[in-house]
Tab-separated table of C-alpha atoms in Angstrom:
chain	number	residue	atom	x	y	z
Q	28	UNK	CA	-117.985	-50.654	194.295
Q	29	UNK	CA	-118.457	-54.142	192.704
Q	30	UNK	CA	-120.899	-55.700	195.611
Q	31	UNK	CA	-123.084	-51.971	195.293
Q	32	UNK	CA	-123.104	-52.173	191.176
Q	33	UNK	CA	-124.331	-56.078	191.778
Q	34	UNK	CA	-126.765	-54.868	194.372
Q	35	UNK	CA	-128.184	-51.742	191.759
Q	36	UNK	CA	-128.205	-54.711	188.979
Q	37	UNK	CA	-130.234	-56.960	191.182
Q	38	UNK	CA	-132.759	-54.195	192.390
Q	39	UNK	CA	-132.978	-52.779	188.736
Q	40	UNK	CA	-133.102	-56.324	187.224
Q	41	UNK	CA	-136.177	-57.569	189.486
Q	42	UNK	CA	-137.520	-54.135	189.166
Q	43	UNK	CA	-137.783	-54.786	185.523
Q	44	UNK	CA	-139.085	-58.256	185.893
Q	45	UNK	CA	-141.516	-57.309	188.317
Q	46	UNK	CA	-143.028	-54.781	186.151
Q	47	UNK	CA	-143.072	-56.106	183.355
Q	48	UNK	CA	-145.318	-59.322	185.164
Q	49	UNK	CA	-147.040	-56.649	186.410
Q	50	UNK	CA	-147.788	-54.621	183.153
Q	51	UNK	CA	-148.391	-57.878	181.853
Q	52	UNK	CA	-150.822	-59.109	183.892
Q	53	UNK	CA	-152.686	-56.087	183.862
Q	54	UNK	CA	-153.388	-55.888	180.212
Q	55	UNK	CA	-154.436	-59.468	180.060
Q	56	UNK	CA	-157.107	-59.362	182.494
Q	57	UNK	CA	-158.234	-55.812	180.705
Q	58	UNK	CA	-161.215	-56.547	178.307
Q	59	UNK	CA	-159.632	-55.914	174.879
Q	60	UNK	CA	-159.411	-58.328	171.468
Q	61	UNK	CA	-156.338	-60.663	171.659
Q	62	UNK	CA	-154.442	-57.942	168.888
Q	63	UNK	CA	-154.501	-54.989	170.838
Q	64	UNK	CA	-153.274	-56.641	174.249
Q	65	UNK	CA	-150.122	-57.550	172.555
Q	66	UNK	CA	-150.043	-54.562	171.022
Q	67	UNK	CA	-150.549	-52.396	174.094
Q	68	UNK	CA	-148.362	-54.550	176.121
Q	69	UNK	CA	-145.582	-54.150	173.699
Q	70	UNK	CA	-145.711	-50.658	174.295
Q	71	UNK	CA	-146.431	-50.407	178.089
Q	72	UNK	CA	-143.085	-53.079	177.954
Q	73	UNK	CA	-141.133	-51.073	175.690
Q	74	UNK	CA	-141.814	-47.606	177.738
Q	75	UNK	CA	-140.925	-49.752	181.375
Q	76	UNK	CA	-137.823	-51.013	179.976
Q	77	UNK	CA	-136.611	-47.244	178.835
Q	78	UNK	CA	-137.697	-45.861	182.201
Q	79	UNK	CA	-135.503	-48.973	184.038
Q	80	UNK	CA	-132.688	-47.800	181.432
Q	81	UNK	CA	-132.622	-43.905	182.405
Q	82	UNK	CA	-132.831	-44.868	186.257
Q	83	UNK	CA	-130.002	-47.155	185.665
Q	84	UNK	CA	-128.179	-44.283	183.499
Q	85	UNK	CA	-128.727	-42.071	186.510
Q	86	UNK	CA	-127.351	-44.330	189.133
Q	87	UNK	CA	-124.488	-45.713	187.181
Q	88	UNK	CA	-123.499	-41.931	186.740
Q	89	UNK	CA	-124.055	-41.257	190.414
Q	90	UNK	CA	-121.688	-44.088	191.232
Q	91	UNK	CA	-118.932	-43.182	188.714
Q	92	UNK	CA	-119.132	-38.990	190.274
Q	93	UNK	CA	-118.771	-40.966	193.702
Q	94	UNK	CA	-115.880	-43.030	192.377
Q	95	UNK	CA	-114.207	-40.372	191.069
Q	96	UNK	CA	-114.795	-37.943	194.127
Q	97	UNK	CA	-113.451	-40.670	196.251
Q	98	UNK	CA	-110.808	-41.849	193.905
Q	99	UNK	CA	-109.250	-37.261	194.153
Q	100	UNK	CA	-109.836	-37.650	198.044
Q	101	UNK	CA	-107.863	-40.457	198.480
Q	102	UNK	CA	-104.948	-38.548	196.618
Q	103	UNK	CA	-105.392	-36.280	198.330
Q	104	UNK	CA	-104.969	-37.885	202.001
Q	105	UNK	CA	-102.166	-40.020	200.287
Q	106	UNK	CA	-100.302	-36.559	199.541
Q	107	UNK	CA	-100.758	-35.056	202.732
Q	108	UNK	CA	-99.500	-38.971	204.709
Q	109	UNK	CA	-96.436	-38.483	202.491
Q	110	UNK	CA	-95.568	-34.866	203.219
Q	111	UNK	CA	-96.026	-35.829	206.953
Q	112	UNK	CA	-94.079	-38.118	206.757
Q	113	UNK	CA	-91.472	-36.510	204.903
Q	114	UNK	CA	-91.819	-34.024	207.408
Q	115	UNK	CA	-91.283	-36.505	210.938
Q	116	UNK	CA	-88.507	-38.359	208.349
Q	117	UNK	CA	-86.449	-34.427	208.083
Q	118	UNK	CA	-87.238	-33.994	211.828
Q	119	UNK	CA	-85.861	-37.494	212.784
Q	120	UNK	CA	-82.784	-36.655	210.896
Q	121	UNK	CA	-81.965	-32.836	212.587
């Protein structure tokens, strides 16, 4: 899982720095006093960076559930290898 969370911290990281040039670049070519272009792209900033945060909340949850499912499913195969083989083990034996 550690090469996909670096991968979702790369996307989401240039996501964020993308955007925010973006956002940035925007407001400063809109024709507005010098006050409310920093203003405005405070807020267009601060409103990015909590969307980037609840997309990131979303996928880190997805990829704990997917850890987790994974983690019970490999139990479970490892309890059915070791009945089989307690079962060949008992047949070897008789």
């Amino acid at each position: 899982m550690s090469e996909k969370d670096d991968f979702a911290k790369g996307l989401l990281t240039g996501a964020l720095i993308g955007g925010l040039i973006g956002v940035a670049v925007g407001i400063l070519v809109a024709p507005k006093s010098g006050e409310e272009m920093r203003e405005e792209l405070a807020e267009k900033a601060k409103d990015f960076a909590e969307k980037v945060q609840d997309e990131y909340d979303v996928l880190y949850d997805k990829a704990r559930r997917t850890t987790d499912t994974l983690i019970h499913s490999l139990h479970d195969i490892e309890e059915t290898a070791r009945k089989k083989a307690d079962e060949l083990a008992a047949r070897v034996k008789s």
